[in-house]
mmCIF file of C-alpha atoms in Angstrom:
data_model
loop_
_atom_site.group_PDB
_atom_site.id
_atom_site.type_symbol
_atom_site.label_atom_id
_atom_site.label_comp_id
_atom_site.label_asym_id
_atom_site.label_seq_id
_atom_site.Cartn_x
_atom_site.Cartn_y
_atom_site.Cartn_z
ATOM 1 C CA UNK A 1 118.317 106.006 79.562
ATOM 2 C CA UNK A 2 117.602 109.398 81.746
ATOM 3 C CA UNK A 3 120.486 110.361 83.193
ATOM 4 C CA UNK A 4 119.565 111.067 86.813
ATOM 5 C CA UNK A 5 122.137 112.512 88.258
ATOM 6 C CA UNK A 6 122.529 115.741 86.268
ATOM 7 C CA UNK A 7 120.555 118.769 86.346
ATOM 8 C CA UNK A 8 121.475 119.948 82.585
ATOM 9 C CA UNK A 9 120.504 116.448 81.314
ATOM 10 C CA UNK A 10 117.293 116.652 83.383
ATOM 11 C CA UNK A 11 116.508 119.911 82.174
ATOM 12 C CA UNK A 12 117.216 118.746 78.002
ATOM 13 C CA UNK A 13 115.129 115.700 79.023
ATOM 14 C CA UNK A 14 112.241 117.366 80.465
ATOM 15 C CA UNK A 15 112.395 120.439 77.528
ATOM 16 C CA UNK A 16 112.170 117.897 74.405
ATOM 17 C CA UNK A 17 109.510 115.733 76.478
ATOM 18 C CA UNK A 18 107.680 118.967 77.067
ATOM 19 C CA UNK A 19 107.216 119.063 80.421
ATOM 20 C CA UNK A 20 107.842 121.475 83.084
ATOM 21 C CA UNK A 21 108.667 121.391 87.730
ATOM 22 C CA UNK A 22 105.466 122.440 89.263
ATOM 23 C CA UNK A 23 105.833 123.939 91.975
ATOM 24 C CA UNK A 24 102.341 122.932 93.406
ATOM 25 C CA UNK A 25 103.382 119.578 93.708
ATOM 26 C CA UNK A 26 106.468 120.743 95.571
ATOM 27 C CA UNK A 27 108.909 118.954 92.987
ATOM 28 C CA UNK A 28 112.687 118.472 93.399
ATOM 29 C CA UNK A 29 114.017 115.185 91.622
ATOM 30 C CA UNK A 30 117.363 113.758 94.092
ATOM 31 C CA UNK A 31 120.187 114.217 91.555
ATOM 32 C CA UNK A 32 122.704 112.617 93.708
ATOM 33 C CA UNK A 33 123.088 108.864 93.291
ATOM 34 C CA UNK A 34 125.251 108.215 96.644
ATOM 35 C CA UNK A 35 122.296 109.755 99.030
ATOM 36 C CA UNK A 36 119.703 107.898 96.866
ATOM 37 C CA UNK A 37 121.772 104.308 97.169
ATOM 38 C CA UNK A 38 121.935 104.991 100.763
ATOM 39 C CA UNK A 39 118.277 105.585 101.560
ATOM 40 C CA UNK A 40 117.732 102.795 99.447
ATOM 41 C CA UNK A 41 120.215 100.492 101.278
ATOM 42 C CA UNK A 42 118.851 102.058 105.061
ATOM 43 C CA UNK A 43 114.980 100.844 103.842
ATOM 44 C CA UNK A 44 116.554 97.527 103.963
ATOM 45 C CA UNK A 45 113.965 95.314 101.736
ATOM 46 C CA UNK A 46 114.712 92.404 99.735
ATOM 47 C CA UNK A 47 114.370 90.777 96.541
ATOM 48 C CA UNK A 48 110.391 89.990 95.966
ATOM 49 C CA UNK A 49 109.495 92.206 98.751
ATOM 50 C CA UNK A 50 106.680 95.403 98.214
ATOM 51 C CA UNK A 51 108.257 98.281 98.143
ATOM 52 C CA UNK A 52 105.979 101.536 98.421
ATOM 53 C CA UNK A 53 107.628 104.775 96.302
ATOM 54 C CA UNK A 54 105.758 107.710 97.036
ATOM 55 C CA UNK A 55 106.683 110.804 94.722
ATOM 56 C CA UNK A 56 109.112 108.643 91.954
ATOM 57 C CA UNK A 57 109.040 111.658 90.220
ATOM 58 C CA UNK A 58 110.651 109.892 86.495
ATOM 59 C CA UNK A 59 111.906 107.399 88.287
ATOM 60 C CA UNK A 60 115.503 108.100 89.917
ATOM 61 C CA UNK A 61 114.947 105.652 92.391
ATOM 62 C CA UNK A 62 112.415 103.670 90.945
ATOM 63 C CA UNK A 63 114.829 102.576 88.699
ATOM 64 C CA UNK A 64 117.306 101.217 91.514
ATOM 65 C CA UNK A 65 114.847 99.582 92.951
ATOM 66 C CA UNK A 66 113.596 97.643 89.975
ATOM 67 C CA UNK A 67 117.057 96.416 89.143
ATOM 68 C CA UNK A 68 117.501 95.093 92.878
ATOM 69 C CA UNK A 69 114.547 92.912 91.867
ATOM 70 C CA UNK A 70 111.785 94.601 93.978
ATOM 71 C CA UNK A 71 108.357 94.957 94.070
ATOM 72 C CA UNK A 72 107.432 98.548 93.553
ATOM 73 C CA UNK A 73 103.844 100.111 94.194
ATOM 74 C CA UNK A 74 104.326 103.863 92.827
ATOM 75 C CA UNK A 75 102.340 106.900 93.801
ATOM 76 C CA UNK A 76 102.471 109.785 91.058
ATOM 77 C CA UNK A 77 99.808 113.114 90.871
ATOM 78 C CA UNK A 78 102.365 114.407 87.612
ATOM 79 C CA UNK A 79 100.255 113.448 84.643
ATOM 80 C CA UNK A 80 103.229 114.490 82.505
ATOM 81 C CA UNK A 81 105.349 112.277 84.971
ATOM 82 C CA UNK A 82 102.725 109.447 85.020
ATOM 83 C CA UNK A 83 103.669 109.482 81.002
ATOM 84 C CA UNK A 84 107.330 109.121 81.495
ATOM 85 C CA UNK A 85 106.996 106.245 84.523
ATOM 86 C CA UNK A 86 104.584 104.178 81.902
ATOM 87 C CA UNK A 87 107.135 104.423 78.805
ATOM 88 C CA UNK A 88 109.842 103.696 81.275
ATOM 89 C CA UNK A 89 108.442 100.966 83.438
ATOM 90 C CA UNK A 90 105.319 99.759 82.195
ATOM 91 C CA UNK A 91 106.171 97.024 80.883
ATOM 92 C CA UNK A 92 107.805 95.614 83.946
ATOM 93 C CA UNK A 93 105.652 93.069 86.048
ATOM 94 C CA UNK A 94 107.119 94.228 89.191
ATOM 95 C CA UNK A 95 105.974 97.786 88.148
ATOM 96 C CA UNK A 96 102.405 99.075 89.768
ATOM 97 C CA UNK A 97 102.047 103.094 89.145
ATOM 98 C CA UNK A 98 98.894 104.566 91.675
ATOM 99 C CA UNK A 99 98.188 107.786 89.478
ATOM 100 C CA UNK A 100 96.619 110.626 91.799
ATOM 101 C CA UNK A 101 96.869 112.541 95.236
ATOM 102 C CA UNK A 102 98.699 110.247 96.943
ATOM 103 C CA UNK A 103 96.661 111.565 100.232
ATOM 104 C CA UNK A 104 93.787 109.731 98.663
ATOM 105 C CA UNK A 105 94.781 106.724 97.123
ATOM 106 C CA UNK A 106 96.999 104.925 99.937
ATOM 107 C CA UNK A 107 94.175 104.036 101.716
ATOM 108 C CA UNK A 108 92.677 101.546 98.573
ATOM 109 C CA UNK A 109 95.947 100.104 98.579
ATOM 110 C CA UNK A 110 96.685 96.903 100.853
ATOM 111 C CA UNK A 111 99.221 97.131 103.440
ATOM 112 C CA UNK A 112 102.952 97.037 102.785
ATOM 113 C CA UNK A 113 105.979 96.964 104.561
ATOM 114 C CA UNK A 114 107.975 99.363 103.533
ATOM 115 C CA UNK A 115 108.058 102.515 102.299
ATOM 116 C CA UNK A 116 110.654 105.085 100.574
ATOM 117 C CA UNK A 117 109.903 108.556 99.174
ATOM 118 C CA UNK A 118 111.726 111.881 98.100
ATOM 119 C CA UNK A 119 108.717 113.343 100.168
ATOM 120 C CA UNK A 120 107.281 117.241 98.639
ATOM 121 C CA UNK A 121 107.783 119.549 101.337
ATOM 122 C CA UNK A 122 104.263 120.519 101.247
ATOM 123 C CA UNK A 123 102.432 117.324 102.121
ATOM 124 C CA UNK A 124 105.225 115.379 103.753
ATOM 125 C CA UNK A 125 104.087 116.123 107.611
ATOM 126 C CA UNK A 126 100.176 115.796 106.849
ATOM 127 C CA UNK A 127 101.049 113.031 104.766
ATOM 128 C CA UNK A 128 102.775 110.677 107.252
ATOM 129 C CA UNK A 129 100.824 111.785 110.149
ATOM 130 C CA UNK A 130 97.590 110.720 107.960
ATOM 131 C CA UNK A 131 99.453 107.132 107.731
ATOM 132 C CA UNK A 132 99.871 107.166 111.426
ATOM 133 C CA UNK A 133 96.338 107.621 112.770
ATOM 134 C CA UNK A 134 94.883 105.753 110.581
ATOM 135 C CA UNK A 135 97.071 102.949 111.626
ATOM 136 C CA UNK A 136 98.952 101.903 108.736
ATOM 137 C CA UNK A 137 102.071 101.237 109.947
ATOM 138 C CA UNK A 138 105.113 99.689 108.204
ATOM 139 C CA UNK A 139 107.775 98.058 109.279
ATOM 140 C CA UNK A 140 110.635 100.558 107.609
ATOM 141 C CA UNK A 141 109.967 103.925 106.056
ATOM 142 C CA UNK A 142 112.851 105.938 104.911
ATOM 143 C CA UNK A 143 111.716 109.452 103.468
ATOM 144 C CA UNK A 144 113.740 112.632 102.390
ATOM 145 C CA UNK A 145 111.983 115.165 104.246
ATOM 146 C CA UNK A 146 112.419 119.030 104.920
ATOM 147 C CA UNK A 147 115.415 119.464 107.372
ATOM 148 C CA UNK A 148 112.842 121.606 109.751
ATOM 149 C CA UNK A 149 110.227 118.936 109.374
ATOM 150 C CA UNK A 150 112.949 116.126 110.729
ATOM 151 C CA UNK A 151 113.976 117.393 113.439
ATOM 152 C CA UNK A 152 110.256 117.874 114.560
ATOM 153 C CA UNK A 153 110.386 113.809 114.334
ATOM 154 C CA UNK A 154 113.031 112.699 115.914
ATOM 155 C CA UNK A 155 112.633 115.567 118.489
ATOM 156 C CA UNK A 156 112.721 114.566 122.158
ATOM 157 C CA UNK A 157 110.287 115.816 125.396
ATOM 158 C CA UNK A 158 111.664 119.116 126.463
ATOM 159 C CA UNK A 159 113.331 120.113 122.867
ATOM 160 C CA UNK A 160 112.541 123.382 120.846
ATOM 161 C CA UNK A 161 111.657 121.065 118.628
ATOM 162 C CA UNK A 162 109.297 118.887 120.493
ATOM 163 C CA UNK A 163 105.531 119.152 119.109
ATOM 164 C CA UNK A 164 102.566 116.884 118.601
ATOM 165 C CA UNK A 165 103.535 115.652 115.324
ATOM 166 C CA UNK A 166 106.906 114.374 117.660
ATOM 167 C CA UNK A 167 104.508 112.409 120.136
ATOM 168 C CA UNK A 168 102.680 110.935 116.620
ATOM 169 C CA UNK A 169 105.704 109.745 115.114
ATOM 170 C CA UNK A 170 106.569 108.263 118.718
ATOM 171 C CA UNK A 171 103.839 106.470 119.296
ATOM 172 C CA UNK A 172 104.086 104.155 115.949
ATOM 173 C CA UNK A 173 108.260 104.179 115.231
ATOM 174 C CA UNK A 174 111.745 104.756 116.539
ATOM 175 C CA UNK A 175 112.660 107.685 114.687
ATOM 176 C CA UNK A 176 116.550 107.792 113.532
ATOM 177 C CA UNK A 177 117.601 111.370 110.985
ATOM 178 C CA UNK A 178 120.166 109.857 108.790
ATOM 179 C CA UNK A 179 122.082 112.701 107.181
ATOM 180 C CA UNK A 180 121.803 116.216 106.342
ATOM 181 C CA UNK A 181 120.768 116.541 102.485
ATOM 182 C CA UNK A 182 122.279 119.641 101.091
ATOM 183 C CA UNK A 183 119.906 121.525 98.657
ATOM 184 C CA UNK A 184 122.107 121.237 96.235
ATOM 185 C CA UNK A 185 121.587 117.906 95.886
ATOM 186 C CA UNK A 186 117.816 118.249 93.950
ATOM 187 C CA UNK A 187 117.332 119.693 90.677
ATOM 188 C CA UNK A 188 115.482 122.196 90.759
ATOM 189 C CA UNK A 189 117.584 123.272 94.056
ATOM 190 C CA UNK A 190 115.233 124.009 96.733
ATOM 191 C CA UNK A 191 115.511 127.304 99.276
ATOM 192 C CA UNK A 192 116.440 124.864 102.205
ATOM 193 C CA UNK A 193 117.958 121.998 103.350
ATOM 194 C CA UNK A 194 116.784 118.295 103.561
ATOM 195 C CA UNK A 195 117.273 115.164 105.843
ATOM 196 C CA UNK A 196 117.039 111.269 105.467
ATOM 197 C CA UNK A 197 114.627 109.943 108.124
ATOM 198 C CA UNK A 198 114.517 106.719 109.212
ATOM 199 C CA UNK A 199 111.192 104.718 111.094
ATOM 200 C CA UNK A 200 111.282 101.929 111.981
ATOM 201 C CA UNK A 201 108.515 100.111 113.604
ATOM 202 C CA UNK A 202 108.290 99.868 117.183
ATOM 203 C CA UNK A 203 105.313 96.900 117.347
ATOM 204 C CA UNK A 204 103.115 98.907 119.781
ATOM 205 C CA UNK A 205 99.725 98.464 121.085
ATOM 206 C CA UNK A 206 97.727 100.238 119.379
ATOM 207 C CA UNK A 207 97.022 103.691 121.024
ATOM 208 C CA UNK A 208 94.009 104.180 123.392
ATOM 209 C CA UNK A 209 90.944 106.120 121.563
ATOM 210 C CA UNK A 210 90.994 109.718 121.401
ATOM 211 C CA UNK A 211 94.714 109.759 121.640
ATOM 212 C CA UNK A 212 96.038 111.518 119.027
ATOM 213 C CA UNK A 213 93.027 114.308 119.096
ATOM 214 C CA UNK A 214 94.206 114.879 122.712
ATOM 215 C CA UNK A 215 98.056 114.981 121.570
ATOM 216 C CA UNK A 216 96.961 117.633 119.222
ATOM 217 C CA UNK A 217 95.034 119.596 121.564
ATOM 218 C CA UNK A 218 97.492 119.604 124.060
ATOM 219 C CA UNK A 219 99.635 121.356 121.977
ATOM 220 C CA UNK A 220 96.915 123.960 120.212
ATOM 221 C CA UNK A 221 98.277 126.565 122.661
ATOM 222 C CA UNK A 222 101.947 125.787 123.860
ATOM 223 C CA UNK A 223 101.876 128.503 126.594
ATOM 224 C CA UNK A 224 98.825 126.933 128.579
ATOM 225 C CA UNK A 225 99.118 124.674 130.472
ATOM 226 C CA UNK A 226 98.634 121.256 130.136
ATOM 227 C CA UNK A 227 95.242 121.694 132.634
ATOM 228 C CA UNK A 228 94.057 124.439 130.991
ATOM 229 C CA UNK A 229 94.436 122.713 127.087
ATOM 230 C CA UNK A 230 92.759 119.655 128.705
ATOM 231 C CA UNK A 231 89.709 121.511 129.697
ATOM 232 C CA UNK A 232 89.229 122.515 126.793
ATOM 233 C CA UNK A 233 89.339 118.580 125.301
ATOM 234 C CA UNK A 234 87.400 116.878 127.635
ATOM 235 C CA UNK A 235 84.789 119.931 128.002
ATOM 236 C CA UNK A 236 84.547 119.161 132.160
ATOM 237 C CA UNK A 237 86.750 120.806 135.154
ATOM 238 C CA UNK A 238 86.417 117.513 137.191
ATOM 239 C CA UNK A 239 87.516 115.154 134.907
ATOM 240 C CA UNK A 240 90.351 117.077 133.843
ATOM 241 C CA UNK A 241 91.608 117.768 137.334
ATOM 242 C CA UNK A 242 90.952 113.577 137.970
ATOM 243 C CA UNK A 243 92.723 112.670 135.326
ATOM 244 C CA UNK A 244 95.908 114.797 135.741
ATOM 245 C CA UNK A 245 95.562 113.725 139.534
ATOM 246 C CA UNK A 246 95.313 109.763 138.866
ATOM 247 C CA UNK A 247 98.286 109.903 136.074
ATOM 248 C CA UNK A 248 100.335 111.966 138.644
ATOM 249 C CA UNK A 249 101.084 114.830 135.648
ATOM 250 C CA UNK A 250 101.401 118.490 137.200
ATOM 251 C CA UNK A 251 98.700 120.460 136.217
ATOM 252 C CA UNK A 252 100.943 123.328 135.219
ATOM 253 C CA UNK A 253 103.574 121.470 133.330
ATOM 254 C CA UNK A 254 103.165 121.908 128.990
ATOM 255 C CA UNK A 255 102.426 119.544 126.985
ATOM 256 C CA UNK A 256 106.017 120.235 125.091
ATOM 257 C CA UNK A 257 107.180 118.404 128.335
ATOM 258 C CA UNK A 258 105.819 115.260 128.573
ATOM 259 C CA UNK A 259 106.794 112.296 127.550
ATOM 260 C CA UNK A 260 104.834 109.939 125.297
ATOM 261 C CA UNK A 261 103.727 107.742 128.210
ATOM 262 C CA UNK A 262 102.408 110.449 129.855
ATOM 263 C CA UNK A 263 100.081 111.468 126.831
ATOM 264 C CA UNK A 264 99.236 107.488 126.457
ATOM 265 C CA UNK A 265 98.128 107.342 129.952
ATOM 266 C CA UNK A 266 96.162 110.427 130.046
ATOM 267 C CA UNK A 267 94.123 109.073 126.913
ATOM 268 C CA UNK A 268 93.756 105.727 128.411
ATOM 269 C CA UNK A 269 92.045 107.427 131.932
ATOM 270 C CA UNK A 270 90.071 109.907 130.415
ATOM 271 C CA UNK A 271 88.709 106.875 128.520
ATOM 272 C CA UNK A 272 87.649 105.396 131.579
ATOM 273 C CA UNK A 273 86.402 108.295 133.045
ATOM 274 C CA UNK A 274 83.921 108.590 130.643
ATOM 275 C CA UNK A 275 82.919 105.203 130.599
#
């Protein structure tokens, strides 16, 4: 059995299997087993239930999950890792390994309802954003995530932190940061810090059309103006000045401002306008 929770023993492990970090693939394995039981215990799933892993790495986690008798769909790009994973867990009938770019293969997968990963840094934004607006929600996902890249999540209207990707994660989940994840928690140890994220589904409508292209370019220059961005969107002086006009939004407020509703509404009327 791997021991997970030391670096030297990872290292031996990974020099007699022959394999190596990459850092393309933005690899850090979670080496300490009290932050990995908790995001495991804050996903809250049950015996027989699908559990998506996305990143499992040689299996940390996938290993805890397996032995609380859970379902686990695993998404792995490592061929050297896909290797390990199969000798480890292959032969286990709750075991399903998706080998590839994860930011290809969810969408031939069927739905799930919940979702855990030890997320790279480099796809982890694009990655759940992608989930978002194509509308595959579930109803828990708890990811390790960049500390930076968190606080852009959870961030509120009016925050430094506040951007579009804020409004995206709004729209779809109630978005809770669990704790701070010191680097020195992963093996190899990364340059910065991490945090546990928590979403949780909020059961919303879905969102009007062209909503999340006009989140986005709303916030393509944050020192316009919310009238001036929206000119550029809808492509028309009149309908932008209608629509701030009939949603009641200032026309020289920012979009880092506004509050989810207020991008929600202004979708939902320009909509009509242009019907």
């Amino acid at each position: 059995m791997i021991n997970y929770n030391s670096a030297s023993a990872l290292r031996s492990f990974l020099d007699n299997e022959g394999l190596g970090m990459q850092k393309k693939f933005g690899q850090n394995f979670l080496i300490n087993p009290h932050v990995r039981k908790s995001l495991i215990d804050e996903l809250g799933s049950k015996e027989g239930e699908e559990d998506w892993e996305i990143g499992p790495g040689i299996g940390a986690m996938t290993a805890m999950l397996l032995e609380q008798g859970l379902k686990v769909k695993a998404f792995e790009i490592d061929h050297g890792f896909i290797n390990v994973l199969k000798k480890l867990f292959g032969s286990n009938g709750n075991f399903t390994l998706i080998e590839g770019d994860v930011m290809k293969t969810w969408q031939s997968q069927p739905p799930s309802q919940f979702l855990l990963g030890n997320l790279p840094y480099n796809i982890a934004a694009a990655f759940l954003a992608d989930l978002i607006e194509k509308e595959r929600v579930f109803s828990r996902i708890v990811v390790t995530v960049q500390k930076e890249v968190a606080l852009r999540m959870a961030a509120a209207a009016g925050s430094q932190d506040y951007s579009s990707f804020s409004v995206l994660c709004a729209s779809a989940y109630k978005v809770k940061p669990l704790m701070l994840i010191r680097r020195d928690s992963f093996y190899p140890k990364p340059n910065v810090d991490s945090m546990g994220v928590l979403l949780e589904s909020k059961n919303s409508p879905k969102c009007p059309a062209g909503f999340f292209p006009l989140v986005r370019s709303l916030f393509a220059s944050r020192r316009k103006t919310v009238k001036n961005n929206l000119k550029v969107f809808v492509s028309s002086a009149e309908i932008c000045e209608a629509a701030l006009r009939e949603t009641g939004i200032n026309e020289n407020e920012r979009a880092e401002n506004l509050e989810l509703d207020a991008f929600l509404s202004l979708a939902k009327t320009i909509n009509n306008m242009r019907k």
